Amino acid sequence: MPGIIGNFVGSSAAAGSAYGLANDGVNIARYVQYFATNSAGNTFDQMGGATGASDALGSVWAMHYFGMGENLNKMVNWGMEEKKWDYVGVGYAIRAFSWLALTNMYGEVIMREAFRPEQLVFNYDNQKDVYDTVRAIGRLALDYLNKTGDNASQANLAKGDAYFYNGDVNKWKKFVYTVMARSFNHLSNKAEYKPDSVIKYALLGINANDDNATCKFANTGITGTSNFYGPVRNNAGALRQTEYIANLMNGLNSRFTGVTDPRSFYMLRENTNGTIRGIKPNKGASGLVTADQPQSFWGQVFSSAAAPVSDVTCRYIFKNGSPFPIITASENKFMLAEAYLRKGDRSSARTSYAEGISLNIDHLNTDYSAGVPAPRLMTPAAKTAFLTNPVVVPPAASLSLSHIMLQKYIALYGFGMHETWVDMRRFHYTDLDPSTGVQVYADLVTPSGIDLFINNSNKLVYRARPRYNSEYLYNIAELTRIGAIALDYNTKEQWFSQK
Amino acid sequence: MRQIKKITWLIMLPMLLHTMVMAQTSIKGKVTGPNNQPVSNATVTIKGKAKASQTDAKGEFTVMVSKGETLVFSSVGFVSKEIKVAEQTIINVKLTQDEGLLEGVVVTAMDIKKNPRELGYSVQKVDGDDIQETQRENFVNSLQGRVAGLTISPTSGAAGASSSIVLRGFNSLSMSNQPLFVVDGIVVDNQSVDETSDGGRGIGLASDRPNRNNDYQNRIADINPSDIDNVTILKGPEATALYGSQASSGAILITTKRAKTTKFQLQYDNSFRVSQLTRFPETIDQYSNGNNGIPASSFRYFGPAYGDTTLLFDNVKLFFRPGIAQTHNIGMDFGLKNSFFRLSGSVFDQQGVVPNNDFKRYNLRLSNTTKIGKYIELMPSVSLIKTENNKVLRSAGGYMLSLMIWPNKNNILNFEDPVTGDKLPLFSSNPNADYDNPFFNVYNNVGKDVTMRATTSLGININPTSWLSVQGRFGYDAYNIEGYTRFHPKSFYVSSAIQGTLDNYWRKYAGYNHTITATAKKKVGDFSFRGMVGTMWQDYKTQMYAITGNTLSSTESFDSSITAPNSRVRLLRNYFGEYNKQILRQFAYFGEAAVSYKNMLFLNYTHRFESASTLPAKNRNYNYPGGSLSIIASDLIKPLKNSDVISYWKIRTSLAGTARLNTPYSTQSVFVNNFASGNGFSYGFTNANPELAPERQSTYELGTEFRLFRNKLNLEATYYNTLNKGQIIENFRLSYGTGFVLNTQNAASTRNQGVEITLGSNVINKAKFGWNFQMNFNKMWNEVIDMPKNVSEYYIADTWLYGNARGGLVFGGPTTSITGFGYERNLNGDVLINPTNGLPVVEQLFKIRGDRNPDFTLGINNSFRLNRFRLNFLWDIKVGGDIFNGTHRFLTGAGKSPLTADRFTPRVVKGVLKDGRENTNPTPNTIVVVPALNDAYYTNMPEEDFIEKNVNWLRLRDLTFAYALPKNPFRDLPGIKTLEVFLTVNDLVLMTNYTGADPAVNGNTAGSRGVGGFGFDYGTMPAPISFNFGLKTSF
């Protein structure tokens, strides 16, 4: 089980491979403009897909089918045999999460025929069926998590999930509820979308930072026990903050004009001028003078991709031992806020929205203050000032989807790129808010012209292709059927974001 | 222990000598054969007594006899002669050749000696003297070119390098293709450490590495070449059918030297070697560091040209040193009554051409032959071996690549601070971001192996009656290896946060095997019958304890205690204090029935029943037949019988089946360690298969043998065809929908065919002058004839050394193919050009881009003899076969290859624009590129460009010039009987169209599976030219 937990982020099972959300997150974060590369020419900065024989963006595929794969099946089977219902429940909970993460990345996936060790080729299933399965497995997970007695025991479960929920089945239940809420929230463009379903499950879900689903790290100096984005793993050397996130937090974005976000020195890096600036995708230093160029997330100069020996100069999720959030209470609150707003309950929406920001600030203060320059540490007064600033938290009547999605964008910065990508795709990156007529992701400029990858045929990215070395060598017939052979398959919109 | 044994023998020696001086009359003489040629090593016995003597190189002998006794002169290939002793003191004997036994006897499977006439398959024999004469310490390297159908691929020219051996091409795609080694009837281990441990479940290193930048001796190389009397090569499965699945890739039978008489003999020889590395990939030196014409502190040379005044260093020359080696061999024969002993020892001490690369080997062997009573013969032996190998890294991460691209303005000798000993910075203040100076690399990224080995064997022959013989061969072979590999904390190859890594391992091998056979013979009229039954038991256990860790607290020690405790990773069972084990047990019984008619028609049938521990219970027992027919046409067809042209003509054919086994434990998916926080276990990559069945191999062989012009010319030709069905494919990839990454199945089939021709001639055979000639021709072709339809490529991961080229296998393609990236082309075959930058579009798909299999190979050996001079030389010719020159691709991308010399010449890449009309109305490319200013021109070049097609070589492998000193100068030195001085040169001449250093390359070690890494060149050090000189004497 620790291995399965580790797999959320980036496992290090056999042969030290790194499968998981954080690995593909490096590229998905480029799609959503969390990160960009410090030099031009990165395919993913250009919203390109994996090309040739590359396994890029195939890490979640490997996480689901191999990393968790038979291990989860075995865990569930053993749990059943030994009547450890909590293990069975946790197994299903993780599987529900994993199906959802998988399909949101790839769209059509192998579901009915998955985990057949003797089979040579595999058929794909529709995304709708996968969404239904997520909920079915989620309910199964809840049934078992609710089942006490026999050999279910907190102490024994904690042996498995010490670095996650430490044996607390109630937290696992909340995890499942929030996964269910996500599955309903993702369908906001559909006629059958019901905000009440989101609200019902989100209220039962993760609503306190203490319940956050977070992968923790033993940080013993080997890759497997280290955060994927820390210097030991050496995966974030060339990543820099984008202009988009920098401007959202330094007051240059039109939605939050003039407001300096107190969280900026936690999440982002200053330059030698002491200001927060970011780069544009595929533009390298983007014309910033040297003194304006942001440091690397490890505190190195802009041009250096090198990992420092020690992580004292690192902050946030970029330290070797920093916990890596999977789902936070803050995200759950923003889901609630969106659903309330869509339902028309503006006052509840505003409350949830403010709670989302507040929980995020608390979360940063608790887990990520290490390395932040002392004058930049958030005081309670700074938090209050921020939350009472009407530019940030407007009156209920003026709260817009744009506020919610942008604050959610900030709150999920650096770790929640998978969910942010779902959100952005729901709004087709640049959709206008029908009620206000302004772009929901205010000021967002998507790559175009030579900054948009050549294979995209001028379209934005909507999915990742399945892992090359799993599918493109051995499952060609089925890929051909679903159209995955096309070079612009990465631009094919998925079912979940369609009307 | 060894010390005590040595002393014991020294004490016994005088006693043995004493017994020899009690005889009565001394008789001298000379034994000659046709044309008055001396017959050496002929046995001279006294009829009815065990005592015997042997003739020396000049055919001369001395023996003590009493009057009236009868001397028996015998030698293999000659008719024995008896002479009664009267008053003579000199007896000269002329022996006549035994036509029926001209080739002597050959050793076949199960250590059974047979007359070559009756064999329905091809066997080839190499004399121990020829092997020793090459002075190659790894004796398998001396076999190249001497046997048709045998291919040796040494991993590199480093001291202690491994060599992989393949007989008759590649049959198995994912299992070993190495033959079985049998010494005096005992199976002896020839594993190389395979660094892959499959997530800790295997017997590789704890860091689970891919056999690319380290090397481990192939263990058969532990044998002292001077102990070898001869080597017999059994190529096809018909020949090895009796050895079963372990010999499905053929068998190499080694017969060691044994004392044949009680006569005291002492031999000593030595050899001193100087080696020099002379072959390097070509590089250019006129450009400074930079990218796209702009200076930069990078290891690329696309900066401006150096000015005339820039001081440049010849770093390649500064780096290598002359290799030095010396060998001393001593052999002693002695005996007591019916017990004959041979004691031999050898010391080999080599300093390689690469600094800090050394190899030492010590051998000691004692063998004995004792006759008990009339019927029983016992042949025990024991050998003790110790090797020590100081190793440096090779290929990726090795010194060679960084040496080739080291800035030539920088003197390579300045690599460490003379005071602190720290790595000197070149471009970066962070030492881990700075390439390792090759000197820093070889002194700091180091490895070492120490092996202690003991092999004991016992042979028993019982011949109670003239028609029945019983043989037993029992052997126990065991060794321990202790080794490490260390990456220095400041090395480029580890990140600064890792602070160095250290891999330690302790490997133990113990193998026991025995074969017991009983043979009965009966002659009825013109028919002869032979029946044999036997049993074989094999039990091989390899164990590994391995640990890896980082954050080294010391750079002086290589003990794993210097790694940070929390960073240590072990193999799975090592966590419980136990070794990881791999045990293979196999039990077999077998039989043979043979009938012959008038010594000219031979029909043979064998059958073997085998049970192997590696297979699931239901598939564990299997059996296979073998059959052969041999016709001596020259006897059968009357007019040929006394022909002057055709003295001997044999036609033979054989068919056989055999099996090949899976790796132990590949029938069950297992958990491996999980190194995530909290640890625990998870499934490894591998989907094991509980339904696995043995791989089936069936072969037929057709051959003919001629001896023409009164045995002046020998010609032998063989065609073989091997079908491998239901191949056990381990580690092949499928959709992860299986729940795994790698799979294990009986999946593919291959067909492997070949033609072997051997032509030999004793051209001139006069008393003063002789010329012998032998030629071995080999041509093979092979094909993957079945693979699951959805698997577009199966590859051996080890071969994916560099860039995008690897040993991939494709349905319908050859088994030796190279797959890689190439140019994207339109339907017309024109290269497509990217309209935005004028560079070709690379097709990023692994397609077959080359075939490593040569068109043919040819070994030509000539031996001349003139009076006291001897001259032997062996040419090794290879025609065809492709090589992926990864080194060249690396040097091209770095701006060091001659290909980049004309970088300032503007050019238009020939092709058509990829503008959507490439197939309908193609637009020819007109975009001008100046590579110097856009170095992507070079880095964009796909692997297809670096696969060199039809690489040929002509190589003078071994050249020996020897002179036997006349007796005169040593009259006064008592005891010296012969004294010869020699000069042997290895790899003196290499002519090739290959642009790299040496086309005989192997990107992986002998530990790699399947077809392995031959024909993949990436930073491999070629074999140096070696001059060996020394003397050979006997007392």
XYZ file of C-alpha atoms in Angstrom, chain A residues 79-452:
374
model
C -8.596 -7.440 2.222
C -11.633 -9.529 1.301
C -9.971 -12.794 2.281
C -8.719 -11.436 5.575
C -11.848 -9.381 6.232
C -9.880 -6.179 6.434
C -12.790 -4.129 5.122
C -10.925 -0.868 5.550
C -8.230 -2.008 3.139
C -10.883 -3.082 0.661
C -12.561 0.314 0.966
C -9.319 2.214 0.555
C -8.470 0.062 -2.450
C -11.722 0.973 -4.155
C -11.361 4.621 -3.121
C -7.991 4.892 -4.805
C -9.253 3.020 -7.849
C -12.211 5.433 -8.187
C -9.829 8.386 -8.012
C -7.468 6.756 -10.452
C -10.141 5.986 -13.089
C -11.215 9.604 -12.977
C -7.691 10.979 -13.245
C -6.996 8.533 -16.068
C -10.014 9.358 -18.186
C -9.672 13.098 -17.682
C -6.245 12.850 -19.233
C -6.830 10.367 -22.014
C -10.589 10.329 -22.705
C -11.361 6.824 -23.985
C -9.440 4.197 -22.045
C -9.283 0.429 -21.514
C -11.785 -0.296 -18.783
C -13.834 -3.457 -19.220
C -10.864 -5.468 -20.440
C -8.328 -3.974 -18.066
C -6.118 -6.235 -15.955
C -6.338 -9.352 -18.076
C -2.789 -10.662 -17.908
C -3.278 -13.234 -20.672
C -4.820 -10.888 -23.244
C -2.796 -9.465 -26.154
C -4.972 -6.593 -27.395
C -7.495 -4.441 -25.564
C -10.636 -2.538 -26.485
C -11.311 1.002 -25.252
C -14.428 2.232 -23.498
C -16.272 5.551 -23.698
C -15.580 8.256 -21.175
C -19.209 8.290 -20.065
C -18.905 4.659 -19.011
C -15.716 5.438 -17.128
C -17.441 8.285 -15.280
C -20.260 5.910 -14.338
C -17.698 3.413 -13.140
C -15.967 6.026 -10.980
C -19.218 6.574 -9.117
C -20.022 2.875 -8.900
C -16.611 2.097 -7.463
C -16.866 5.154 -5.209
C -20.077 3.790 -3.729
C -18.478 0.382 -3.307
C -15.585 2.073 -1.514
C -17.993 3.827 0.843
C -19.786 0.545 1.595
C -16.550 -1.066 2.721
C -15.220 2.013 4.502
C -18.446 2.048 6.474
C -18.049 -1.591 7.361
C -16.325 -1.930 10.717
C -15.532 -4.998 12.766
C -13.785 -8.190 11.681
C -10.162 -7.312 10.983
C -10.652 -3.663 10.097
C -8.458 -1.585 12.364
C -7.107 1.922 12.339
C -3.711 0.774 13.603
C -3.381 -1.839 10.889
C -4.599 0.465 8.136
C -2.085 3.058 9.312
C 0.693 0.608 8.460
C -0.354 1.041 4.873
C -1.303 4.677 4.610
C 1.022 6.223 7.181
C 2.072 8.761 4.587
C -1.496 9.615 3.612
C -4.382 9.425 6.105
C -2.702 7.376 8.778
C -5.485 4.823 9.056
C -8.395 7.233 9.351
C -11.291 5.714 7.382
C -13.451 8.792 7.953
C -10.950 10.867 6.017
C -10.938 8.238 3.286
C -14.710 8.550 3.087
C -14.387 12.300 2.647
C -11.824 11.634 -0.048
C -14.314 9.439 -1.894
C -17.058 12.038 -1.556
C -14.868 14.746 -3.021
C -13.877 12.460 -5.889
C -17.627 11.926 -6.519
C -18.177 15.690 -6.332
C -15.405 16.187 -8.888
C -17.067 13.682 -11.206
C -20.303 15.669 -11.159
C -18.614 19.058 -11.256
C -16.703 18.162 -14.419
C -19.980 17.857 -16.368
C -20.969 21.525 -15.956
C -21.429 21.967 -19.710
C -23.927 19.140 -20.001
C -27.689 19.347 -19.946
C -27.836 16.694 -17.250
C -25.483 18.697 -14.982
C -27.012 19.064 -11.511
C -25.305 21.496 -9.141
C -27.105 19.772 -6.259
C -25.179 16.568 -6.891
C -21.918 18.494 -6.622
C -23.101 20.283 -3.494
C -24.312 17.065 -1.855
C -21.035 15.252 -2.256
C -18.807 18.271 -1.704
C -20.493 18.965 1.627
C -19.732 15.398 2.682
C -16.208 15.689 1.330
C -12.966 17.310 2.389
C -13.774 20.564 4.062
C -10.957 21.073 6.539
C -7.233 21.235 5.911
C -6.823 18.415 8.360
C -8.741 16.223 5.932
C -6.650 17.176 2.921
C -5.607 14.218 0.830
C -1.863 14.657 0.825
C 1.064 12.429 -0.010
C 3.779 12.834 2.550
C 7.389 11.850 2.163
C 9.812 10.107 4.451
C 12.569 12.085 2.698
C 15.381 9.651 3.457
C 17.565 10.821 0.608
C 16.584 8.265 -2.023
C 14.330 9.195 -4.898
C 11.398 7.013 -3.836
C 10.866 8.841 -0.565
C 11.360 12.326 -1.990
C 8.979 14.836 -3.468
C 9.013 14.680 -7.256
C 9.671 18.409 -7.563
C 12.498 18.574 -5.022
C 16.206 18.780 -5.904
C 16.834 15.082 -5.189
C 14.365 14.026 -7.858
C 15.753 16.738 -10.119
C 12.639 17.186 -12.271
C 11.899 20.898 -11.970
C 15.201 22.518 -12.922
C 14.009 24.151 -16.135
C 10.528 25.070 -14.892
C 9.717 28.721 -14.240
C 6.550 30.484 -13.175
C 4.505 31.946 -16.018
C 3.548 35.519 -16.527
C -0.076 34.448 -16.070
C 0.266 33.190 -12.499
C 2.719 35.970 -11.623
C 0.318 38.661 -12.807
C -2.610 37.039 -10.997
C -0.659 37.429 -7.769
C 1.249 40.676 -8.337
C -1.761 42.825 -9.153
C -1.246 43.103 -12.897
C -4.166 40.815 -13.861
C -7.302 42.733 -14.844
C -9.430 40.674 -12.439
C -7.348 41.423 -9.357
C -5.782 44.693 -10.414
C -3.543 46.291 -7.839
C -3.807 43.482 -5.293
C -0.573 41.896 -4.135
C -1.415 38.391 -3.114
C 0.235 37.576 0.239
C 0.671 33.978 -0.953
C 2.935 34.973 -3.825
C 6.218 34.553 -1.942
C 5.096 31.124 -0.793
C 4.211 29.780 -4.196
C 6.322 31.815 -6.572
C 9.878 33.106 -6.784
C 11.060 36.655 -6.778
C 13.727 38.077 -9.066
C 16.795 40.087 -8.106
C 14.628 43.219 -8.171
C 12.587 41.610 -5.426
C 9.449 41.537 -7.562
C 7.312 38.675 -8.854
C 7.390 38.346 -12.611
C 6.828 35.393 -14.930
C 7.578 34.224 -18.436
C 5.408 33.503 -21.432
C 5.173 29.953 -22.806
C 7.709 29.168 -25.524
C 9.347 32.579 -25.155
C 12.269 31.708 -22.879
C 13.069 34.785 -20.800
C 10.212 36.533 -22.647
C 12.145 39.762 -22.982
C 12.497 40.237 -19.234
C 15.699 41.979 -18.273
C 17.971 39.814 -16.174
C 16.964 41.467 -12.923
C 13.318 40.743 -13.688
C 13.832 37.097 -14.594
C 12.381 34.804 -11.936
C 14.620 32.436 -10.010
C 14.141 28.739 -10.472
C 11.855 27.077 -7.942
C 15.023 25.880 -6.252
C 16.299 29.439 -5.847
C 18.859 29.289 -8.647
C 19.353 31.968 -11.277
C 16.888 31.991 -14.144
C 19.192 30.288 -16.627
C 20.323 27.501 -14.300
C 18.539 24.177 -14.419
C 20.888 22.665 -11.845
C 19.692 21.106 -8.630
C 21.274 22.507 -5.475
C 22.897 20.116 -2.999
C 20.547 21.208 -0.255
C 16.923 22.265 -0.480
C 17.218 25.206 1.951
C 16.803 27.608 -0.948
C 13.606 25.845 -2.031
C 10.062 26.523 -0.934
C 6.540 25.147 -1.257
C 6.231 21.799 -3.023
C 9.756 22.163 -4.356
C 11.516 20.871 -1.252
C 12.615 17.241 -0.959
C 10.277 16.485 1.921
C 7.339 18.797 1.156
C 3.961 17.062 1.243
C 2.262 16.910 -2.138
C -1.497 17.584 -2.066
C -3.805 15.382 -4.108
C -7.121 16.983 -3.145
C -7.474 19.913 -0.756
C -10.362 21.331 1.244
C -9.788 24.582 -0.587
C -10.468 22.926 -3.956
C -13.601 21.346 -2.521
C -14.826 24.777 -1.394
C -14.261 26.257 -4.828
C -16.247 23.359 -6.324
C -19.035 24.222 -3.896
C -18.796 27.896 -4.768
C -19.091 27.145 -8.473
C -22.053 24.834 -7.955
C -23.857 27.324 -5.692
C -23.262 30.087 -8.189
C -24.545 27.981 -11.069
C -27.533 27.048 -8.906
C -28.162 30.758 -8.199
C -27.343 30.663 -4.475
C -24.912 33.616 -4.576
C -24.614 34.070 -0.847
C -23.542 30.451 -0.241
C -21.289 30.770 -3.242
C -19.539 33.795 -1.736
C -19.122 32.055 1.618
C -17.605 28.955 0.027
C -15.428 31.119 -2.200
C -13.997 33.055 0.770
C -13.513 29.794 2.681
C -11.628 28.389 -0.273
C -9.143 31.258 -0.166
C -8.926 31.209 3.618
C -8.273 27.453 3.741
C -5.580 27.817 1.126
C -3.819 30.560 3.132
C -3.983 28.415 6.260
C -2.696 25.426 4.342
C 0.283 27.416 3.092
C 1.005 28.741 6.557
C 0.910 25.296 8.113
C 2.780 23.260 5.528
C 4.765 25.583 3.316
C 6.241 28.481 5.245
C 9.745 26.987 5.251
C 12.142 29.024 3.147
C 9.789 31.993 2.749
C 11.630 35.262 3.518
C 10.607 36.354 7.030
C 9.058 39.701 6.010
C 6.868 37.831 3.557
C 5.366 35.408 6.068
C 1.622 35.869 6.238
C 0.281 37.419 9.395
C -3.361 37.041 10.443
C -3.759 40.727 9.632
C -2.506 40.211 6.109
C -4.951 37.371 5.642
C -7.849 39.460 6.905
C -6.861 42.385 4.731
C -6.754 40.122 1.688
C -10.096 38.467 2.400
C -11.813 41.798 3.062
C -10.449 43.377 -0.096
C -13.527 43.681 -2.355
C -11.368 43.219 -5.433
C -10.619 39.738 -4.174
C -13.847 38.887 -2.391
C -16.569 41.006 -3.901
C -20.114 41.260 -2.610
C -22.282 38.269 -3.441
C -24.017 40.094 -6.237
C -20.781 40.759 -8.118
C -19.152 37.374 -7.529
C -18.499 35.798 -10.908
C -17.340 32.452 -12.229
C -14.156 34.278 -13.132
C -13.419 35.070 -9.470
C -14.008 31.470 -8.456
C -12.020 29.861 -11.245
C -9.093 32.235 -10.900
C -8.831 31.855 -7.122
C -9.157 28.096 -7.602
C -6.414 28.350 -10.224
C -4.170 30.049 -7.660
C -5.086 27.720 -4.802
C -4.191 24.643 -6.881
C -0.969 26.185 -8.147
C 1.936 23.801 -8.620
C 0.202 20.560 -7.590
C -3.395 20.639 -8.875
C -2.597 20.997 -12.568
C -4.657 17.920 -13.476
C -7.839 19.389 -11.977
C -7.037 22.872 -13.267
C -6.672 21.404 -16.748
C -10.162 19.871 -16.420
C -11.480 23.298 -15.369
C -9.768 25.130 -18.207
C -11.026 22.619 -20.732
C -14.552 23.015 -19.369
C -14.177 26.690 -20.240
C -12.354 25.867 -23.479
C -9.525 27.990 -22.042
C -11.002 31.279 -23.216
C -14.797 30.914 -22.844
C -16.592 34.071 -21.811
C -18.723 34.129 -18.691
C -22.290 34.368 -20.140
C -23.426 36.495 -17.221
C -20.648 39.079 -17.418
C -19.378 38.729 -20.980
C -15.757 38.684 -19.848
C -13.287 35.840 -20.238
C -13.529 33.518 -17.234
C -9.748 33.029 -17.199
C -9.193 36.749 -17.448
C -6.236 37.860 -19.564
C -5.288 34.275 -20.432
C -3.530 34.188 -23.802
C -3.249 30.750 -25.321
C -0.336 29.956 -27.609
C -0.883 30.738 -31.261
C 1.077 30.938 -34.476
C 4.576 29.559 -34.087
C 3.989 29.153 -30.350
C 1.298 26.560 -30.989
